[in-house]
CSV table of C-alpha atoms (C1' of nucleotides) in Angstrom, one decimal:
chain,number,residue,atom,x,y,z
Q,9,MET,CA,31.0,12.8,-14.1
Q,10,SER,CA,27.4,12.2,-14.9
Q,11,LEU,CA,24.6,10.9,-12.7
Q,12,THR,CA,24.3,7.1,-12.4
Q,13,CYS,CA,21.4,4.9,-11.4
Q,14,ALA,CA,23.3,3.7,-8.4
Q,15,GLU,CA,23.7,7.3,-7.1
Q,16,ILE,CA,20.1,8.0,-7.6
Q,17,LEU,CA,19.1,4.8,-5.7
Q,18,THR,CA,21.5,5.6,-2.9
Q,19,SER,CA,20.0,9.1,-2.6
Q,20,ALA,CA,16.5,7.6,-2.7
Q,21,LEU,CA,17.3,5.1,0.0
Q,22,ALA,CA,18.6,7.9,2.3
Q,23,ILE,CA,15.4,9.9,1.8
Q,24,LEU,CA,13.4,6.8,2.5
Q,25,ASP,CA,15.2,6.1,5.7
Q,26,GLU,CA,15.0,9.7,6.9
Q,27,PHE,CA,11.5,10.8,5.7
Q,28,GLY,CA,9.6,7.7,4.7
Q,29,LEU,CA,7.9,6.6,1.5
Q,30,ALA,CA,5.2,9.3,1.5
Q,31,ASP,CA,7.9,12.0,1.2
Q,32,LEU,CA,10.0,10.1,-1.4
Q,33,SER,CA,9.2,12.2,-4.4
Q,34,MET,CA,11.1,12.5,-7.7
Q,35,ARG,CA,11.6,16.2,-7.0
Q,36,ARG,CA,13.0,15.6,-3.6
Q,37,ILE,CA,15.5,13.0,-4.9
Q,38,ALA,CA,16.5,15.5,-7.7
Q,39,THR,CA,17.0,18.3,-5.1
Q,40,ALA,CA,19.1,16.0,-2.9
Q,41,LEU,CA,21.3,15.3,-5.9
Q,42,GLY,CA,21.5,18.9,-7.0
Q,43,VAL,CA,19.8,18.2,-10.3
Q,44,GLN,CA,16.5,19.1,-12.1
Q,45,PRO,CA,13.6,16.6,-11.7
Q,46,GLY,CA,13.6,15.9,-15.4
Q,47,ALA,CA,17.2,14.5,-15.2
Q,48,LEU,CA,15.9,11.4,-13.3
Q,49,TYR,CA,13.8,10.4,-16.3
Q,50,TRP,CA,16.9,9.9,-18.4
Q,51,HIS,CA,17.9,7.0,-16.0
Q,52,PHE,CA,14.5,5.6,-15.1
Q,53,ASP,CA,11.3,5.4,-17.2
Q,54,ASN,CA,9.1,6.6,-14.4
Q,55,LYS,CA,8.7,6.7,-10.6
Q,56,GLN,CA,7.4,3.1,-10.5
Q,57,SER,CA,10.5,1.6,-12.0
Q,58,LEU,CA,12.7,3.7,-9.7
Q,59,LEU,CA,10.7,2.3,-6.8
Q,60,ALA,CA,11.0,-1.2,-8.2
Q,61,ALA,CA,14.8,-0.9,-8.3
Q,62,LEU,CA,14.8,0.5,-4.8
Q,63,ALA,CA,12.8,-2.4,-3.5
Q,64,GLY,CA,15.4,-4.7,-5.1
Q,65,GLU,CA,18.0,-2.8,-3.2
Q,66,VAL,CA,16.1,-3.2,0.1
Q,67,LEU,CA,15.6,-6.9,-0.4
Q,68,GLY,CA,19.0,-7.7,-1.8
Q,69,THR,CA,19.5,-11.2,-3.1
Q,70,LEU,CA,17.5,-13.4,-0.7
Q,71,PRO,CA,19.1,-16.6,0.4
Q,72,GLU,CA,17.9,-20.0,-0.9
Q,73,PRO,CA,15.7,-21.5,1.8
Q,74,GLY,CA,17.2,-24.7,3.1
Q,75,ASP,CA,16.1,-27.6,5.4
Q,76,LEU,CA,12.5,-27.0,4.5
Q,77,ARG,CA,11.3,-30.0,6.5
Q,78,GLY,CA,13.1,-28.7,9.6
Q,79,GLY,CA,13.4,-25.1,10.7
Q,80,GLY,CA,14.4,-23.7,7.3
Q,81,ILE,CA,11.1,-21.8,6.8
Q,82,ALA,CA,11.5,-20.0,10.1
Q,83,ILE,CA,15.0,-18.9,9.3
Q,84,TRP,CA,14.2,-17.7,5.8
Q,85,ALA,CA,11.0,-15.9,6.9
Q,86,GLY,CA,13.0,-14.2,9.7
Q,87,GLU,CA,15.6,-13.1,7.2
Q,88,LEU,CA,13.0,-11.6,4.9
Q,89,ARG,CA,11.4,-9.8,7.9
Q,90,ASP,CA,14.7,-8.4,9.0
Q,91,ARG,CA,15.4,-7.0,5.5
Q,92,LEU,CA,12.0,-5.4,5.4
Q,93,LEU,CA,12.4,-3.9,8.8
Q,94,ALA,CA,15.9,-2.6,8.1
Q,95,HIS,CA,14.6,0.4,6.2
Q,96,ARG,CA,11.8,2.8,7.1
Q,97,ASP,CA,8.6,1.8,5.2
Q,98,GLY,CA,10.5,-1.2,3.7
Q,99,ALA,CA,7.5,-3.4,3.9
Q,100,GLU,CA,5.2,-0.9,2.3
Q,101,LEU,CA,7.7,-0.3,-0.5
Q,102,VAL,CA,8.1,-4.0,-1.2
Q,103,SER,CA,4.4,-4.7,-1.0
Q,104,ALA,CA,3.6,-1.9,-3.5
Q,105,VAL,CA,6.3,-3.1,-5.9
Q,106,LEU,CA,5.2,-6.7,-5.5
Q,107,ALA,CA,1.6,-5.8,-6.2
Q,108,MET,CA,2.7,-4.1,-9.4
Q,109,ARG,CA,4.5,-7.4,-10.3
Q,110,LEU,CA,7.8,-5.5,-10.8
Q,111,LEU,CA,9.9,-7.6,-8.5
Q,112,ASP,CA,12.0,-10.2,-10.2
Q,113,PRO,CA,12.6,-12.7,-8.7
Q,114,SER,CA,9.8,-12.2,-6.2
Q,115,PRO,CA,10.2,-13.7,-2.8
Q,116,VAL,CA,7.1,-15.8,-3.5
Q,117,ASP,CA,8.8,-17.4,-6.5
Q,118,ILE,CA,12.0,-18.1,-4.6
Q,119,LEU,CA,10.3,-19.9,-1.8
Q,120,ALA,CA,7.8,-21.6,-4.1
Q,121,ASN,CA,10.7,-23.0,-6.2
Q,122,ALA,CA,12.5,-24.3,-3.2
Q,123,LEU,CA,9.3,-26.0,-1.9
Q,124,MET,CA,8.9,-27.6,-5.3
Q,125,ARG,CA,12.4,-28.9,-5.3
Q,126,ALA,CA,11.8,-30.3,-1.9
Q,127,GLY,CA,8.9,-32.3,-3.3
Q,128,LEU,CA,5.7,-30.3,-3.1
Q,129,PRO,CA,3.4,-30.2,-6.1
Q,130,PRO,CA,3.4,-26.8,-7.9
Q,131,THR,CA,0.0,-25.6,-6.6
Q,132,ASP,CA,0.8,-26.6,-3.0
Q,133,ALA,CA,4.2,-25.0,-3.3
Q,134,GLY,CA,2.7,-21.8,-4.7
Q,135,ALA,CA,0.0,-21.6,-2.0
Q,136,GLY,CA,2.4,-22.4,0.8
Q,137,SER,CA,4.9,-19.9,-0.4
Q,138,ALA,CA,2.3,-17.2,-0.8
Q,139,LEU,CA,1.1,-17.9,2.7
Q,140,VAL,CA,4.5,-17.4,4.3
Q,141,VAL,CA,5.5,-14.4,2.3
Q,142,HIS,CA,2.1,-12.6,2.7
Q,143,PHE,CA,2.3,-13.2,6.4
Q,144,VAL,CA,5.8,-11.8,6.7
Q,145,LEU,CA,4.9,-8.8,4.6
Q,146,GLY,CA,1.7,-8.1,6.6
Q,147,HIS,CA,3.5,-8.6,9.9
Q,148,SER,CA,6.3,-6.2,8.9
Q,149,LEU,CA,3.8,-3.7,7.5
Q,150,ASP,CA,1.9,-3.8,10.7
Q,151,ARG,CA,5.1,-3.2,12.8
Q,152,GLN,CA,6.2,-0.3,10.7
Q,153,GLY,CA,2.7,1.1,10.6
Q,154,TYR,CA,2.6,0.9,14.4
Q,155,ALA,CA,6.0,2.6,14.7
Q,156,GLN,CA,4.6,5.4,12.5
Q,157,SER,CA,1.4,5.9,14.4
Q,158,ALA,CA,3.3,5.7,17.7
Q,159,GLN,CA,5.6,8.5,16.5
Q,160,LEU,CA,2.5,10.5,15.7
Q,161,GLY,CA,1.3,10.2,19.3
Q,162,ALA,CA,-2.0,8.4,18.9
Q,163,ALA,CA,-0.9,4.8,19.6
Q,164,GLY,CA,-2.8,2.2,21.5
Q,165,PRO,CA,-1.3,-0.1,24.1
Q,166,PRO,CA,2.0,-1.8,23.1
Q,167,GLY,CA,0.4,-5.3,22.9
Q,168,PRO,CA,2.3,-8.6,22.9
Q,169,ASP,CA,5.9,-8.9,21.8
Q,170,PRO,CA,5.9,-8.9,18.0
Q,171,ASP,CA,8.9,-11.1,17.8
Q,172,GLU,CA,7.2,-13.7,19.9
Q,173,ALA,CA,4.0,-13.5,17.8
Q,174,PHE,CA,6.1,-13.8,14.7
Q,175,ALA,CA,7.8,-17.0,16.0
Q,176,TYR,CA,4.5,-18.5,17.0
Q,177,ALA,CA,2.9,-17.8,13.7
Q,178,VAL,CA,5.8,-19.2,11.7
Q,179,ALA,CA,5.8,-22.3,13.9
Q,180,LEU,CA,2.1,-22.7,13.1
Q,181,LEU,CA,2.9,-22.5,9.4
Q,182,GLU,CA,5.6,-25.1,9.7
Q,183,VAL,CA,3.2,-27.5,11.3
Q,184,GLY,CA,0.9,-27.1,8.3
Q,185,LEU,CA,3.7,-27.4,5.8
Q,186,ARG,CA,5.0,-30.5,7.5
Q,187,THR,CA,1.6,-32.0,7.0
Q,188,ALA,CA,1.8,-31.1,3.4
Q,189,PHE,CA,5.2,-32.8,3.1
Q,190,GLY,CA,4.4,-35.8,5.1
Q,191,ASP,CA,1.1,-36.8,3.7
Q,192,GLN,CA,0.7,-35.2,0.4
Q,193,GLY,CA,-2.9,-34.7,-0.7
Q,194,SER,CA,-4.2,-34.7,2.9
Q,195,LEU,CA,-4.8,-31.0,2.7
Q,196,ARG,CA,-7.0,-31.2,-0.3
Q,197,GLN,CA,-10.6,-32.3,-0.3
J,5,MET,CA,-30.5,19.9,1.4
J,6,SER,CA,-26.9,19.9,2.4
J,7,LEU,CA,-24.1,17.4,1.7
J,8,THR,CA,-23.9,14.3,4.0
J,9,CYS,CA,-21.1,12.0,4.9
J,10,ALA,CA,-23.1,9.1,3.4
J,11,GLU,CA,-23.4,10.9,0.0
J,12,ILE,CA,-19.7,11.6,0.0
J,13,LEU,CA,-18.9,8.0,0.7
J,14,THR,CA,-21.3,6.8,-2.0
J,15,SER,CA,-19.7,9.0,-4.5
J,16,ALA,CA,-16.2,8.0,-3.4
J,17,LEU,CA,-17.1,4.3,-3.7
J,18,ALA,CA,-18.4,4.8,-7.2
J,19,ILE,CA,-15.1,6.5,-8.2
J,20,LEU,CA,-13.2,3.7,-6.6
J,21,ASP,CA,-15.0,1.1,-8.5
J,22,GLU,CA,-14.8,2.9,-11.8
J,23,PHE,CA,-11.3,4.5,-11.7
J,24,GLY,CA,-9.4,2.8,-8.8
J,25,LEU,CA,-7.7,4.0,-5.7
J,26,ALA,CA,-4.9,6.0,-7.4
J,27,ASP,CA,-7.5,8.2,-9.1
J,28,LEU,CA,-9.6,8.7,-6.0
J,29,SER,CA,-8.8,12.3,-5.2
J,30,MET,CA,-10.6,14.7,-3.0
J,31,ARG,CA,-11.0,17.0,-6.0
J,32,ARG,CA,-12.5,14.3,-8.1
J,33,ILE,CA,-15.0,13.4,-5.4
J,34,ALA,CA,-15.9,17.1,-5.0
J,35,THR,CA,-16.3,17.5,-8.8
J,36,ALA,CA,-18.6,14.4,-8.9
J,37,LEU,CA,-20.8,15.9,-6.2
J,38,GLY,CA,-20.8,19.4,-7.9
J,39,VAL,CA,-19.1,21.0,-5.0
J,40,GLN,CA,-15.8,22.7,-4.2
J,41,PRO,CA,-12.9,20.6,-2.8
J,42,GLY,CA,-12.9,22.5,0.4
J,43,ALA,CA,-16.5,21.5,1.1
J,44,LEU,CA,-15.4,18.0,1.9
J,45,TYR,CA,-13.3,19.2,4.8
J,46,TRP,CA,-16.4,20.2,6.6
J,47,HIS,CA,-17.5,16.6,6.8
J,48,PHE,CA,-14.1,14.8,7.1
J,49,ASP,CA,-10.9,16.0,8.8
J,50,ASN,CA,-8.7,14.9,6.0
J,51,LYS,CA,-8.4,12.3,3.2
J,52,GLN,CA,-7.2,9.6,5.6
J,53,SER,CA,-10.3,9.7,7.6
J,54,LEU,CA,-12.4,9.7,4.5
J,55,LEU,CA,-10.5,6.6,3.3
J,56,ALA,CA,-11.0,5.0,6.7
J,57,ALA,CA,-14.7,5.4,6.5
J,58,LEU,CA,-14.7,4.1,3.0
J,59,ALA,CA,-12.8,1.0,4.1
J,60,GLY,CA,-15.4,0.5,6.8
J,61,GLU,CA,-18.0,0.7,4.0
J,62,VAL,CA,-16.2,-1.9,1.9
J,63,LEU,CA,-15.8,-4.3,4.8
J,64,GLY,CA,-19.2,-3.8,6.3
J,65,THR,CA,-19.8,-5.5,9.6
J,66,LEU,CA,-17.9,-8.8,9.4
J,67,PRO,CA,-19.6,-11.9,10.7
J,68,GLU,CA,-18.5,-13.5,14.0
J,69,PRO,CA,-16.4,-16.5,13.1
J,70,GLY,CA,-18.0,-19.7,14.3
J,71,ASP,CA,-17.0,-23.4,14.5
J,72,LEU,CA,-13.3,-22.5,14.9
J,73,ARG,CA,-12.3,-26.1,15.4
J,74,GLY,CA,-14.0,-27.2,12.2
J,75,GLY,CA,-14.3,-25.3,8.9
J,76,GLY,CA,-15.2,-21.9,10.5
J,77,ILE,CA,-11.9,-20.3,9.6
J,78,ALA,CA,-12.2,-21.1,6.0
J,79,ILE,CA,-15.7,-19.7,5.8
J,80,TRP,CA,-14.8,-16.5,7.6
J,81,ALA,CA,-11.6,-16.0,5.5
J,82,GLY,CA,-13.6,-16.6,2.3
J,83,GLU,CA,-16.1,-14.0,3.4
J,84,LEU,CA,-13.4,-11.5,4.1
J,85,ARG,CA,-11.8,-12.2,0.7
J,86,ASP,CA,-15.1,-11.8,-1.1
J,87,ARG,CA,-15.7,-8.4,0.4
J,88,LEU,CA,-12.2,-7.2,-0.4
J,89,LEU,CA,-12.6,-8.4,-4.0
J,90,ALA,CA,-16.1,-6.9,-4.3
J,91,HIS,CA,-14.7,-3.4,-5.0
J,92,ARG,CA,-11.8,-2.4,-7.2
J,93,ASP,CA,-8.6,-2.0,-5.1
J,94,GLY,CA,-10.6,-3.0,-2.1
J,95,ALA,CA,-7.6,-5.0,-0.7
J,96,GLU,CA,-5.2,-2.0,-1.2
J,97,LEU,CA,-7.7,0.4,0.5
J,98,VAL,CA,-8.2,-1.8,3.5
J,99,SER,CA,-4.5,-2.6,3.8
J,100,ALA,CA,-3.6,1.0,3.8
J,101,VAL,CA,-6.3,1.9,6.4
J,102,LEU,CA,-5.3,-1.1,8.5
J,103,ALA,CA,-1.7,0.0,8.5
J,104,MET,CA,-2.7,3.4,9.7
J,105,ARG,CA,-4.6,1.7,12.5
J,106,LEU,CA,-7.8,3.5,11.6
J,107,LEU,CA,-10.0,0.5,11.2
J,108,ASP,CA,-12.2,-0.2,14.3
J,109,PRO,CA,-12.9,-3.0,14.9
J,110,SER,CA,-10.1,-4.4,12.7
J,111,PRO,CA,-10.6,-7.9,11.2
J,112,VAL,CA,-7.6,-9.0,13.2
J,113,ASP,CA,-9.3,-8.1,16.4
J,114,ILE,CA,-12.5,-9.8,15.4
J,115,LEU,CA,-10.9,-13.1,14.7
J,116,ALA,CA,-8.4,-12.9,17.6
J,117,ASN,CA,-11.3,-12.4,20.0
J,118,ALA,CA,-13.2,-15.3,18.6
J,119,LEU,CA,-10.1,-17.5,18.9
J,120,MET,CA,-9.6,-16.4,22.5
J,121,ARG,CA,-13.2,-17.2,23.3
J,122,ALA,CA,-12.7,-20.6,21.7
J,123,GLY,CA,-9.9,-21.3,24.2
J,124,LEU,CA,-6.6,-20.0,22.7
J,125,PRO,CA,-4.3,-18.0,24.9
J,126,PRO,CA,-4.1,-14.3,23.9
J,127,THR,CA,-0.7,-14.4,22.3
J,128,ASP,CA,-1.6,-17.4,20.2
J,129,ALA,CA,-4.9,-16.0,19.3
J,130,GLY,CA,-3.3,-12.8,18.2
J,131,ALA,CA,-0.6,-14.5,16.1
J,132,GLY,CA,-3.1,-17.0,14.5
J,133,SER,CA,-5.5,-14.2,13.6
J,134,ALA,CA,-2.8,-12.0,12.1
J,135,LEU,CA,-1.6,-15.0,10.1
J,136,VAL,CA,-5.1,-15.6,8.6
J,137,VAL,CA,-5.9,-11.9,8.0
J,138,HIS,CA,-2.5,-11.0,6.5
J,139,PHE,CA,-2.7,-13.9,4.2
J,140,VAL,CA,-6.2,-13.0,3.0
J,141,LEU,CA,-5.2,-9.4,2.5
J,142,GLY,CA,-2.0,-10.4,0.6
J,143,HIS,CA,-3.8,-12.9,-1.5
J,144,SER,CA,-6.5,-10.4,-2.4
J,145,LEU,CA,-4.0,-7.6,-3.0
J,146,ASP,CA,-2.2,-10.0,-5.4
J,147,ARG,CA,-5.3,-10.9,-7.3
J,148,GLN,CA,-6.3,-7.3,-7.8
J,149,GLY,CA,-2.8,-6.3,-8.6
J,150,TYR,CA,-2.7,-9.0,-11.3
J,151,ALA,CA,-6.1,-7.8,-12.6
J,152,GLN,CA,-4.6,-4.3,-12.9
J,153,SER,CA,-1.4,-5.3,-14.7
J,154,ALA,CA,-3.4,-7.7,-16.9
J,155,GLN,CA,-5.6,-4.8,-18.0
J,156,LEU,CA,-2.4,-2.8,-18.7
J,157,GLY,CA,-1.3,-5.5,-21.1
J,158,ALA,CA,2.0,-6.8,-19.6
J,159,ALA,CA,0.7,-9.8,-17.7
J,160,GLY,CA,2.5,-13.1,-17.3
J,161,PRO,CA,0.9,-16.5,-17.7
J,162,PRO,CA,-2.4,-16.9,-15.8
J,163,GLY,CA,-0.9,-19.3,-13.3
J,164,PRO,CA,-2.8,-21.8,-11.1
J,165,ASP,CA,-6.5,-21.1,-10.1
J,166,PRO,CA,-6.4,-18.6,-7.3
J,167,ASP,CA,-9.5,-19.9,-5.6
J,168,GLU,CA,-7.9,-23.3,-5.4
J,169,ALA,CA,-4.6,-21.8,-4.0
J,170,PHE,CA,-6.7,-19.9,-1.5
J,171,ALA,CA,-8.5,-23.0,-0.3
J,172,TYR,CA,-5.3,-25.0,-0.1
J,173,ALA,CA,-3.6,-22.2,2.0
J,174,VAL,CA,-6.5,-21.9,4.3
J,175,ALA,CA,-6.6,-25.7,4.8
J,176,LEU,CA,-2.9,-25.5,5.7
J,177,LEU,CA,-3.7,-22.8,8.3
J,178,GLU,CA,-6.5,-24.8,9.7
J,179,VAL,CA,-4.1,-27.8,10.3
J,180,GLY,CA,-1.8,-25.5,12.2
J,181,LEU,CA,-4.6,-24.0,14.2
J,182,ARG,CA,-6.0,-27.4,15.1
J,183,THR,CA,-2.7,-28.3,16.5
J,184,ALA,CA,-2.8,-25.1,18.5
J,185,PHE,CA,-6.2,-26.0,19.9
J,186,GLY,CA,-5.6,-29.7,20.4
J,187,ASP,CA,-2.2,-29.6,22.1
J,188,GLN,CA,-1.7,-26.1,23.5
J,189,GLY,CA,1.9,-25.1,24.0
J,190,SER,CA,3.1,-27.6,21.4
J,191,LEU,CA,3.9,-24.7,19.0
J,192,ARG,CA,6.1,-22.9,21.5
J,193,GLN,CA,9.6,-23.8,22.2
B,23,DA,C1',-24.1,25.4,9.9
B,24,DC,C1',-22.3,24.7,5.6
B,25,DC,C1',-20.1,26.1,1.4
B,26,DT,C1',-17.4,29.2,-2.1
B,27,DG,C1',-13.3,31.3,-3.9
B,28,DA,C1',-8.9,31.5,-3.9
B,29,DA,C1',-4.8,30.7,-2.6
B,30,DC,C1',-0.4,27.8,-0.8
B,31,DA,C1',2.9,24.4,-1.3
B,32,DC,C1',3.4,20.7,-3.5
B,33,DC,C1',3.2,16.4,-7.1
B,34,DG,C1',4.8,13.2,-11.8
B,35,DT,C1',5.9,13.8,-16.4
B,36,DT,C1',7.2,15.7,-20.9
B,37,DC,C1',10.1,17.9,-24.1
B,38,DA,C1',12.3,21.5,-26.8
B,39,DA,C1',16.6,23.3,-26.2
B,40,DG,C1',21.2,23.5,-24.7
B,41,DT,C1',26.1,21.4,-24.0
H,20,DA,C1',24.7,11.2,-24.2
H,21,DC,C1',23.0,13.7,-20.6
H,22,DC,C1',20.9,17.6,-18.5
H,23,DT,C1',18.3,22.3,-18.0
H,24,DG,C1',14.3,25.2,-18.1
H,25,DA,C1',9.9,25.6,-18.4
H,26,DA,C1',5.7,24.1,-18.8
H,27,DC,C1',1.2,21.0,-18.2
H,28,DA,C1',-2.1,18.9,-15.6
H,29,DC,C1',-2.7,17.7,-11.5
H,30,DC,C1',-2.6,17.0,-5.9
H,31,DG,C1',-4.2,17.9,-0.3
H,32,DT,C1',-5.3,21.4,2.7
H,33,DT,C1',-6.5,26.0,4.7
H,34,DC,C1',-9.3,29.8,5.5
H,35,DA,C1',-11.4,34.3,5.0
H,36,DA,C1',-15.6,35.4,3.3
H,37,DG,C1',-20.2,34.6,2.0
H,38,DT,C1',-25.2,32.7,2.9
DNA sequence: ACCTGAACACCGTTCAAGT
DNA sequence: ACCTGAACACCGTTCAAGT
């Protein structure tokens, strides 16, 4: 039985969880599968597209955000954060793939479309969505970066509870978005 | 005259601007300076600390945010964005260094301290500051990632004006922050 | 003090050749 | 169709030895 893309991704995810993104090399994946490095290039064009597929695996199919005028944003943002934090360096991986524009559909698109369907004009929906997703990514990146530097010894004081800070920040975003919904145009000069 | 840290950083910044972060290797910096790769390790412990110093160079000394109840956040966020965009892959560099916690003082700390001095409780100031800085980083990362993929040919449609989207998002943040200032505690459940 | 020379242990990627 | 073997052009880092 020959190698499949799914097997490669499973192996890659295991290496990611155990050793982190910096140690996730094509050669290491190949070794874990008992195969030559070149074999991977039959199934993926290059490392970038393998990482893109892996990011898709980490994110899964995100839910459609609902109740956007109520607490729907907080729930959706929390779900996104949980998925990013579920794997070592998940936020870094998704950020990198997102920056390369290889994630389809991107979380930004999903939320932006939902906001548009809820009545926000396209530019506002795009900006609001970017705001939410970039914060969640930055927040998760920060947490996982902290975990990494804490493991390395040189970590500062623990600081405030990150879950609390997350909830507060999302609440602040919801206030802004409610204004956008309630009084369209009031945020533009 | 012997090599100085400043010369190394100047050379590194030139390589960053011309070839990007992916091509910024210790060996390439050394070659540009007409020196052996090992020579750099007399001046910097490792690549990470060189990148940290380079990120400091890119950011410079950020201004103290002022008029936090008015448009001060927008001005400060715009300044941060401009500095990130002033060098190729500036946002990616700063994000990476920030995630490693090697940036002192970090932009998050600067804004958080200003928000505290303006009257916000520590947790709220930290969360609000993280919100602003993570958005600016994500936004800039996105713009520079788009520029990169556009140069590579495979770019989607141009989309809405990024400056407009930035202004809208920051305005939304200011609405939320004004609520935090005006009616403290109203964002917490 | 500051740098060279040379090595060590890695990378991603390609591609003829095998099966 | 799918993989091996072997190479190419790179990395970051270390460290004796030179000056």
